[in-house]
Amino acid sequence: MARARRRKVGSSGGWLTTYADMVTLLLTFFVLMLSISVVDVERYKAVAETLRSSFGSLPTENTAAPGESVVELAPGAADPDSTIEGPPPTQLIELQAPPTADSREDSARALEDLRRAQLEERAAELRSTMDDAIAAGDIEIETTDDTVIIRIKENASFPSGSANMQRAFEPVVDRIADDLSNSDDRIVVTGYTDDVPISSGRFRSNWDLSAARAVSVLMSLRDQGIDADRLSARGMGENNPIAPNDSEANRALNRRVEIALIPTWADVDKPQLDGQPID
């Protein structure tokens, strides 16, 4: 029996298809790269015109004076001699500059003037309601940098060497309490004396007398409805006189009780002890 011959399978040429696909892809790639590298002049001019209309003026053509050469720039390169006319940067992006020393001083001065005006307004209100007592010489009202002071003179309020308030002066204290009840000021009552040593057996010194008088006024204010947590009293004796103790008239000025009205903002920068400002 004859043995079957094995037929030879010739080359089918399939590799040519793969090769042709690869060449086609390479050609497409290079065509794409070429199309990207070529700038559409008309489109470039249209974009430049849009920018010029939006921001003011952008040079679209290279010009040169006679005798000068024109340097061609690559598409997209910045022209070092070109200028952009348009709104200043502060109109595009507004930035708040940090405050300078002068501006901080101006702000502090404006705040100080405002607070001073508030104190003067408060003092004017008290003067208008206490005008008869002021005219009689019983009290005085003045302002300091951060305080309104109601000064009660001894001749109208206390007998010499005594801490018991005269009954004739109690209505004046009642009116003061009515005015103070409408505010949230901190109230410090301070008693003062002259430099003559006290001869009364009830008080050991002028310190005791001044403190007792301050407490007497404080209790009257509290009895008229002033919150106790707003009140404090202290005695200064013969210290901090408002006139030299060289005559009876001046010593009479130094014998006084002062009611200091301290607004809340005045306590912010004061040192604190157990949550309370130290005067």
PDB file of N, CA and C in Angstrom, residues 3-78:
ATOM      1  N   ARG A   3       2.322   4.733   0.672  1.00  0.00           N
ATOM      2  CA  ARG A   3       2.243   5.675   1.804  1.00  0.00           C
ATOM      3  C   ARG A   3       1.864   7.066   1.302  1.00  0.00           C
ATOM      4  N   ALA A   4       0.936   7.700   2.052  1.00  0.00           N
ATOM      5  CA  ALA A   4       0.434   9.024   1.620  1.00  0.00           C
ATOM      6  C   ALA A   4       1.526  10.064   1.797  1.00  0.00           C
ATOM      7  N   ARG A   5       1.618  10.850   0.804  1.00  0.00           N
ATOM      8  CA  ARG A   5       2.628  11.919   0.851  1.00  0.00           C
ATOM      9  C   ARG A   5       2.122  13.130   1.695  1.00  0.00           C
ATOM     10  N   ARG A   6       3.063  13.662   2.473  1.00  0.00           N
ATOM     11  CA  ARG A   6       2.738  14.861   3.267  1.00  0.00           C
ATOM     12  C   ARG A   6       2.895  16.087   2.388  1.00  0.00           C
ATOM     13  N   ARG A   7       1.805  16.837   2.354  1.00  0.00           N
ATOM     14  CA  ARG A   7       1.853  18.013   1.496  1.00  0.00           C
ATOM     15  C   ARG A   7       2.522  19.169   2.240  1.00  0.00           C
ATOM     16  N   LYS A   8       3.330  19.889   1.515  1.00  0.00           N
ATOM     17  CA  LYS A   8       3.985  21.076   2.067  1.00  0.00           C
ATOM     18  C   LYS A   8       3.028  22.275   2.001  1.00  0.00           C
ATOM     19  N   VAL A   9       2.952  22.898   3.130  1.00  0.00           N
ATOM     20  CA  VAL A   9       2.098  24.083   3.190  1.00  0.00           C
ATOM     21  C   VAL A   9       2.966  25.305   2.936  1.00  0.00           C
ATOM     22  N   GLY A  10       2.699  25.982   1.900  1.00  0.00           N
ATOM     23  CA  GLY A  10       3.499  27.162   1.537  1.00  0.00           C
ATOM     24  C   GLY A  10       3.131  28.380   2.390  1.00  0.00           C
ATOM     25  N   SER A  11       3.927  29.400   2.246  1.00  0.00           N
ATOM     26  CA  SER A  11       3.670  30.649   2.989  1.00  0.00           C
ATOM     27  C   SER A  11       2.386  31.291   2.493  1.00  0.00           C
ATOM     28  N   SER A  12       1.529  31.695   3.490  1.00  0.00           N
ATOM     29  CA  SER A  12       0.232  32.266   3.122  1.00  0.00           C
ATOM     30  C   SER A  12       0.275  33.778   2.984  1.00  0.00           C
ATOM     31  N   GLY A  13       1.404  34.418   3.466  1.00  0.00           N
ATOM     32  CA  GLY A  13       1.530  35.877   3.355  1.00  0.00           C
ATOM     33  C   GLY A  13       0.773  36.668   4.417  1.00  0.00           C
ATOM     34  N   GLY A  14       0.358  36.058   5.544  1.00  0.00           N
ATOM     35  CA  GLY A  14      -0.368  36.751   6.596  1.00  0.00           C
ATOM     36  C   GLY A  14       0.438  37.841   7.290  1.00  0.00           C
ATOM     37  N   TRP A  15       1.721  37.699   7.293  1.00  0.00           N
ATOM     38  CA  TRP A  15       2.555  38.708   7.984  1.00  0.00           C
ATOM     39  C   TRP A  15       2.500  40.053   7.291  1.00  0.00           C
ATOM     40  N   LEU A  16       2.195  39.992   5.990  1.00  0.00           N
ATOM     41  CA  LEU A  16       2.103  41.265   5.275  1.00  0.00           C
ATOM     42  C   LEU A  16       0.971  42.135   5.820  1.00  0.00           C
ATOM     43  N   THR A  17      -0.100  41.496   6.235  1.00  0.00           N
ATOM     44  CA  THR A  17      -1.228  42.260   6.794  1.00  0.00           C
ATOM     45  C   THR A  17      -0.825  42.970   8.076  1.00  0.00           C
ATOM     46  N   THR A  18      -0.123  42.242   8.944  1.00  0.00           N
ATOM     47  CA  THR A  18       0.344  42.851  10.199  1.00  0.00           C
ATOM     48  C   THR A  18       1.312  43.985   9.935  1.00  0.00           C
ATOM     49  N   TYR A  19       2.190  43.783   9.002  1.00  0.00           N
ATOM     50  CA  TYR A  19       3.183  44.813   8.654  1.00  0.00           C
ATOM     51  C   TYR A  19       2.498  46.063   8.107  1.00  0.00           C
ATOM     52  N   ALA A  20       1.527  45.828   7.228  1.00  0.00           N
ATOM     53  CA  ALA A  20       0.822  46.966   6.634  1.00  0.00           C
ATOM     54  C   ALA A  20       0.062  47.752   7.699  1.00  0.00           C
ATOM     55  N   ASP A  21      -0.536  47.061   8.677  1.00  0.00           N
ATOM     56  CA  ASP A  21      -1.228  47.754   9.764  1.00  0.00           C
ATOM     57  C   ASP A  21      -0.270  48.611  10.568  1.00  0.00           C
ATOM     58  N   MET A  22       0.919  48.082  10.822  1.00  0.00           N
ATOM     59  CA  MET A  22       1.895  48.825  11.614  1.00  0.00           C
ATOM     60  C   MET A  22       2.364  50.076  10.878  1.00  0.00           C
ATOM     61  N   VAL A  23       2.633  49.900   9.586  1.00  0.00           N
ATOM     62  CA  VAL A  23       3.067  51.050   8.785  1.00  0.00           C
ATOM     63  C   VAL A  23       1.964  52.114   8.739  1.00  0.00           C
ATOM     64  N   THR A  24       0.733  51.652   8.605  1.00  0.00           N
ATOM     65  CA  THR A  24      -0.388  52.599   8.553  1.00  0.00           C
ATOM     66  C   THR A  24      -0.505  53.381   9.862  1.00  0.00           C
ATOM     67  N   LEU A  25      -0.345  52.691  10.984  1.00  0.00           N
ATOM     68  CA  LEU A  25      -0.411  53.368  12.274  1.00  0.00           C
ATOM     69  C   LEU A  25       0.725  54.369  12.440  1.00  0.00           C
ATOM     70  N   LEU A  26       1.913  54.012  12.006  1.00  0.00           N
ATOM     71  CA  LEU A  26       3.038  54.943  12.085  1.00  0.00           C
ATOM     72  C   LEU A  26       2.787  56.179  11.235  1.00  0.00           C
ATOM     73  N   LEU A  27       2.249  55.942  10.035  1.00  0.00           N
ATOM     74  CA  LEU A  27       1.959  57.066   9.156  1.00  0.00           C
ATOM     75  C   LEU A  27       0.913  57.991   9.782  1.00  0.00           C
ATOM     76  N   THR A  28      -0.110  57.390  10.366  1.00  0.00           N
ATOM     77  CA  THR A  28      -1.145  58.189  11.027  1.00  0.00           C
ATOM     78  C   THR A  28      -0.562  58.989  12.187  1.00  0.00           C
ATOM     79  N   PHE A  29       0.343  58.371  12.942  1.00  0.00           N
ATOM     80  CA  PHE A  29       0.963  59.047  14.070  1.00  0.00           C
ATOM     81  C   PHE A  29       1.755  60.261  13.607  1.00  0.00           C
ATOM     82  N   PHE A  30       2.569  60.088  12.556  1.00  0.00           N
ATOM     83  CA  PHE A  30       3.386  61.202  12.072  1.00  0.00           C
ATOM     84  C   PHE A  30       2.527  62.299  11.465  1.00  0.00           C
ATOM     85  N   VAL A  31       1.444  61.936  10.815  1.00  0.00           N
ATOM     86  CA  VAL A  31       0.534  62.949  10.277  1.00  0.00           C
ATOM     87  C   VAL A  31      -0.107  63.748  11.419  1.00  0.00           C
ATOM     88  N   LEU A  32      -0.462  63.041  12.482  1.00  0.00           N
ATOM     89  CA  LEU A  32      -1.041  63.717  13.643  1.00  0.00           C
ATOM     90  C   LEU A  32      -0.040  64.679  14.274  1.00  0.00           C
ATOM     91  N   MET A  33       1.210  64.237  14.408  1.00  0.00           N
ATOM     92  CA  MET A  33       2.233  65.102  14.974  1.00  0.00           C
ATOM     93  C   MET A  33       2.452  66.319  14.097  1.00  0.00           C
ATOM     94  N   LEU A  34       2.401  66.146  12.793  1.00  0.00           N
ATOM     95  CA  LEU A  34       2.584  67.265  11.878  1.00  0.00           C
ATOM     96  C   LEU A  34       1.428  68.252  11.972  1.00  0.00           C
ATOM     97  N   SER A  35       0.226  67.727  12.112  1.00  0.00           N
ATOM     98  CA  SER A  35      -0.924  68.625  12.200  1.00  0.00           C
ATOM     99  C   SER A  35      -0.914  69.421  13.496  1.00  0.00           C
ATOM    100  N   ILE A  36      -0.378  68.851  14.560  1.00  0.00           N
ATOM    101  CA  ILE A  36      -0.288  69.568  15.823  1.00  0.00           C
ATOM    102  C   ILE A  36       0.762  70.659  15.761  1.00  0.00           C
ATOM    103  N   SER A  37       1.847  70.409  15.080  1.00  0.00           N
ATOM    104  CA  SER A  37       2.942  71.366  15.026  1.00  0.00           C
ATOM    105  C   SER A  37       2.645  72.550  14.133  1.00  0.00           C
ATOM    106  N   VAL A  38       1.671  72.465  13.283  1.00  0.00           N
ATOM    107  CA  VAL A  38       1.329  73.566  12.383  1.00  0.00           C
ATOM    108  C   VAL A  38       0.256  74.425  13.040  1.00  0.00           C
ATOM    109  N   VAL A  39       0.538  75.728  13.228  1.00  0.00           N
ATOM    110  CA  VAL A  39      -0.378  76.634  13.876  1.00  0.00           C
ATOM    111  C   VAL A  39      -1.358  77.198  12.858  1.00  0.00           C
ATOM    112  N   ASP A  40      -2.617  77.170  13.237  1.00  0.00           N
ATOM    113  CA  ASP A  40      -3.646  77.770  12.395  1.00  0.00           C
ATOM    114  C   ASP A  40      -3.583  79.285  12.584  1.00  0.00           C
ATOM    115  N   VAL A  41      -3.045  79.977  11.594  1.00  0.00           N
ATOM    116  CA  VAL A  41      -2.812  81.411  11.704  1.00  0.00           C
ATOM    117  C   VAL A  41      -4.115  82.161  11.912  1.00  0.00           C
ATOM    118  N   GLU A  42      -5.138  81.775  11.165  1.00  0.00           N
ATOM    119  CA  GLU A  42      -6.417  82.475  11.285  1.00  0.00           C
ATOM    120  C   GLU A  42      -7.001  82.306  12.695  1.00  0.00           C
ATOM    121  N   ARG A  43      -6.886  81.084  13.185  1.00  0.00           N
ATOM    122  CA  ARG A  43      -7.405  80.851  14.540  1.00  0.00           C
ATOM    123  C   ARG A  43      -6.598  81.615  15.570  1.00  0.00           C
ATOM    124  N   TYR A  44      -5.284  81.682  15.382  1.00  0.00           N
ATOM    125  CA  TYR A  44      -4.422  82.433  16.298  1.00  0.00           C
ATOM    126  C   TYR A  44      -4.804  83.908  16.303  1.00  0.00           C
ATOM    127  N   LYS A  45      -5.054  84.480  15.115  1.00  0.00           N
ATOM    128  CA  LYS A  45      -5.452  85.881  15.033  1.00  0.00           C
ATOM    129  C   LYS A  45      -6.807  86.121  15.695  1.00  0.00           C
ATOM    130  N   ALA A  46      -7.720  85.167  15.518  1.00  0.00           N
ATOM    131  CA  ALA A  46      -9.042  85.319  16.141  1.00  0.00           C
ATOM    132  C   ALA A  46      -8.936  85.340  17.664  1.00  0.00           C
ATOM    133  N   VAL A  47      -8.085  84.452  18.228  1.00  0.00           N
ATOM    134  CA  VAL A  47      -7.886  84.429  19.679  1.00  0.00           C
ATOM    135  C   VAL A  47      -7.244  85.732  20.148  1.00  0.00           C
ATOM    136  N   ALA A  48      -6.236  86.220  19.386  1.00  0.00           N
ATOM    137  CA  ALA A  48      -5.570  87.469  19.761  1.00  0.00           C
ATOM    138  C   ALA A  48      -6.543  88.637  19.720  1.00  0.00           C
ATOM    139  N   GLU A  49      -7.406  88.652  18.723  1.00  0.00           N
ATOM    140  CA  GLU A  49      -8.399  89.724  18.616  1.00  0.00           C
ATOM    141  C   GLU A  49      -9.373  89.696  19.795  1.00  0.00           C
ATOM    142  N   THR A  50      -9.745  88.489  20.214  1.00  0.00           N
ATOM    143  CA  THR A  50     -10.637  88.364  21.366  1.00  0.00           C
ATOM    144  C   THR A  50      -9.970  88.886  22.635  1.00  0.00           C
ATOM    145  N   LEU A  51      -8.712  88.540  22.828  1.00  0.00           N
ATOM    146  CA  LEU A  51      -7.987  89.027  23.991  1.00  0.00           C
ATOM    147  C   LEU A  51      -7.832  90.546  23.951  1.00  0.00           C
ATOM    148  N   ARG A  52      -7.568  91.092  22.779  1.00  0.00           N
ATOM    149  CA  ARG A  52      -7.406  92.533  22.666  1.00  0.00           C
ATOM    150  C   ARG A  52      -8.700  93.271  22.999  1.00  0.00           C
ATOM    151  N   SER A  53      -9.822  92.742  22.561  1.00  0.00           N
ATOM    152  CA  SER A  53     -11.106  93.387  22.857  1.00  0.00           C
ATOM    153  C   SER A  53     -11.476  93.261  24.334  1.00  0.00           C
ATOM    154  N   SER A  54     -10.962  92.221  24.998  1.00  0.00           N
ATOM    155  CA  SER A  54     -11.292  92.012  26.403  1.00  0.00           C
ATOM    156  C   SER A  54     -10.411  92.833  27.331  1.00  0.00           C
ATOM    157  N   PHE A  55      -9.106  92.921  27.032  1.00  0.00           N
ATOM    158  CA  PHE A  55      -8.145  93.538  27.943  1.00  0.00           C
ATOM    159  C   PHE A  55      -7.625  94.883  27.468  1.00  0.00           C
ATOM    160  N   GLY A  56      -8.044  95.355  26.344  1.00  0.00           N
ATOM    161  CA  GLY A  56      -7.580  96.662  25.904  1.00  0.00           C
ATOM    162  C   GLY A  56      -6.893  96.583  24.571  1.00  0.00           C
ATOM    163  N   SER A  57      -5.577  96.331  24.578  1.00  0.00           N
ATOM    164  CA  SER A  57      -4.807  96.329  23.330  1.00  0.00           C
ATOM    165  C   SER A  57      -3.701  95.310  23.424  1.00  0.00           C
ATOM    166  N   LEU A  58      -3.664  94.424  22.455  1.00  0.00           N
ATOM    167  CA  LEU A  58      -2.582  93.443  22.334  1.00  0.00           C
ATOM    168  C   LEU A  58      -2.000  93.558  20.930  1.00  0.00           C
ATOM    169  N   PRO A  59      -0.693  93.661  20.780  1.00  0.00           N
ATOM    170  CA  PRO A  59      -0.100  93.739  19.437  1.00  0.00           C
ATOM    171  C   PRO A  59      -0.311  92.425  18.699  1.00  0.00           C
ATOM    172  N   THR A  60      -0.781  92.533  17.458  1.00  0.00           N
ATOM    173  CA  THR A  60      -1.028  91.340  16.660  1.00  0.00           C
ATOM    174  C   THR A  60      -0.040  91.204  15.517  1.00  0.00           C
ATOM    175  N   GLU A  61       0.673  92.274  15.252  1.00  0.00           N
ATOM    176  CA  GLU A  61       1.642  92.207  14.162  1.00  0.00           C
ATOM    177  C   GLU A  61       2.958  92.785  14.643  1.00  0.00           C
ATOM    178  N   ASN A  62       4.060  92.272  14.107  1.00  0.00           N
ATOM    179  CA  ASN A  62       5.385  92.776  14.427  1.00  0.00           C
ATOM    180  C   ASN A  62       5.688  93.974  13.537  1.00  0.00           C
ATOM    181  N   THR A  63       5.957  95.085  14.156  1.00  0.00           N
ATOM    182  CA  THR A  63       6.308  96.278  13.391  1.00  0.00           C
ATOM    183  C   THR A  63       7.678  96.730  13.822  1.00  0.00           C
ATOM    184  N   ALA A  64       8.377  97.372  12.951  1.00  0.00           N
ATOM    185  CA  ALA A  64       9.721  97.843  13.256  1.00  0.00           C
ATOM    186  C   ALA A  64       9.932  99.168  12.562  1.00  0.00           C
ATOM    187  N   ALA A  65      10.723 100.000  13.174  1.00  0.00           N
ATOM    188  CA  ALA A  65      11.062 101.282  12.577  1.00  0.00           C
ATOM    189  C   ALA A  65      11.974 101.055  11.390  1.00  0.00           C
ATOM    190  N   PRO A  66      12.055 102.036  10.491  1.00  0.00           N
ATOM    191  CA  PRO A  66      12.951 101.889   9.321  1.00  0.00           C
ATOM    192  C   PRO A  66      14.374 101.634   9.759  1.00  0.00           C
ATOM    193  N   GLY A  67      14.980 100.654   9.149  1.00  0.00           N
ATOM    194  CA  GLY A  67      16.363 100.300   9.468  1.00  0.00           C
ATOM    195  C   GLY A  67      16.489  99.250  10.529  1.00  0.00           C
ATOM    196  N   GLU A  68      15.362  98.875  11.165  1.00  0.00           N
ATOM    197  CA  GLU A  68      15.405  97.833  12.187  1.00  0.00           C
ATOM    198  C   GLU A  68      14.838  96.552  11.615  1.00  0.00           C
ATOM    199  N   SER A  69      15.371  95.453  12.074  1.00  0.00           N
ATOM    200  CA  SER A  69      14.921  94.151  11.605  1.00  0.00           C
ATOM    201  C   SER A  69      13.808  93.640  12.502  1.00  0.00           C
ATOM    202  N   VAL A  70      12.963  92.844  11.924  1.00  0.00           N
ATOM    203  CA  VAL A  70      11.863  92.245  12.652  1.00  0.00           C
ATOM    204  C   VAL A  70      12.245  90.838  13.049  1.00  0.00           C
ATOM    205  N   VAL A  71      12.153  90.523  14.310  1.00  0.00           N
ATOM    206  CA  VAL A  71      12.487  89.193  14.804  1.00  0.00           C
ATOM    207  C   VAL A  71      11.213  88.401  14.911  1.00  0.00           C
ATOM    208  N   GLU A  72      11.131  87.324  14.186  1.00  0.00           N
ATOM    209  CA  GLU A  72       9.949  86.476  14.241  1.00  0.00           C
ATOM    210  C   GLU A  72       9.979  85.660  15.523  1.00  0.00           C
ATOM    211  N   LEU A  73       8.855  85.600  16.168  1.00  0.00           N
ATOM    212  CA  LEU A  73       8.735  84.822  17.393  1.00  0.00           C
ATOM    213  C   LEU A  73       7.989  83.549  17.113  1.00  0.00           C
ATOM    214  N   ALA A  74       8.389  82.508  17.806  1.00  0.00           N
ATOM    215  CA  ALA A  74       7.686  81.246  17.657  1.00  0.00           C
ATOM    216  C   ALA A  74       6.274  81.379  18.191  1.00  0.00           C
ATOM    217  N   PRO A  75       5.338  80.664  17.597  1.00  0.00           N
ATOM    218  CA  PRO A  75       3.955  80.744  18.094  1.00  0.00           C
ATOM    219  C   PRO A  75       3.880  80.408  19.578  1.00  0.00           C
ATOM    220  N   GLY A  76       3.226  81.254  20.327  1.00  0.00           N
ATOM    221  CA  GLY A  76       3.083  81.038  21.762  1.00  0.00           C
ATOM    222  C   GLY A  76       4.161  81.685  22.596  1.00  0.00           C
ATOM    223  N   ALA A  77       5.238  82.214  21.957  1.00  0.00           N
ATOM    224  CA  ALA A  77       6.304  82.842  22.725  1.00  0.00           C
ATOM    225  C   ALA A  77       5.885  84.244  23.126  1.00  0.00           C
ATOM    226  N   ALA A  78       6.353  84.690  24.302  1.00  0.00           N
ATOM    227  CA  ALA A  78       6.000  86.010  24.806  1.00  0.00           C
ATOM    228  C   ALA A  78       6.873  87.056  24.168  1.00  0.00           C
TER     229      ALA A  78
END
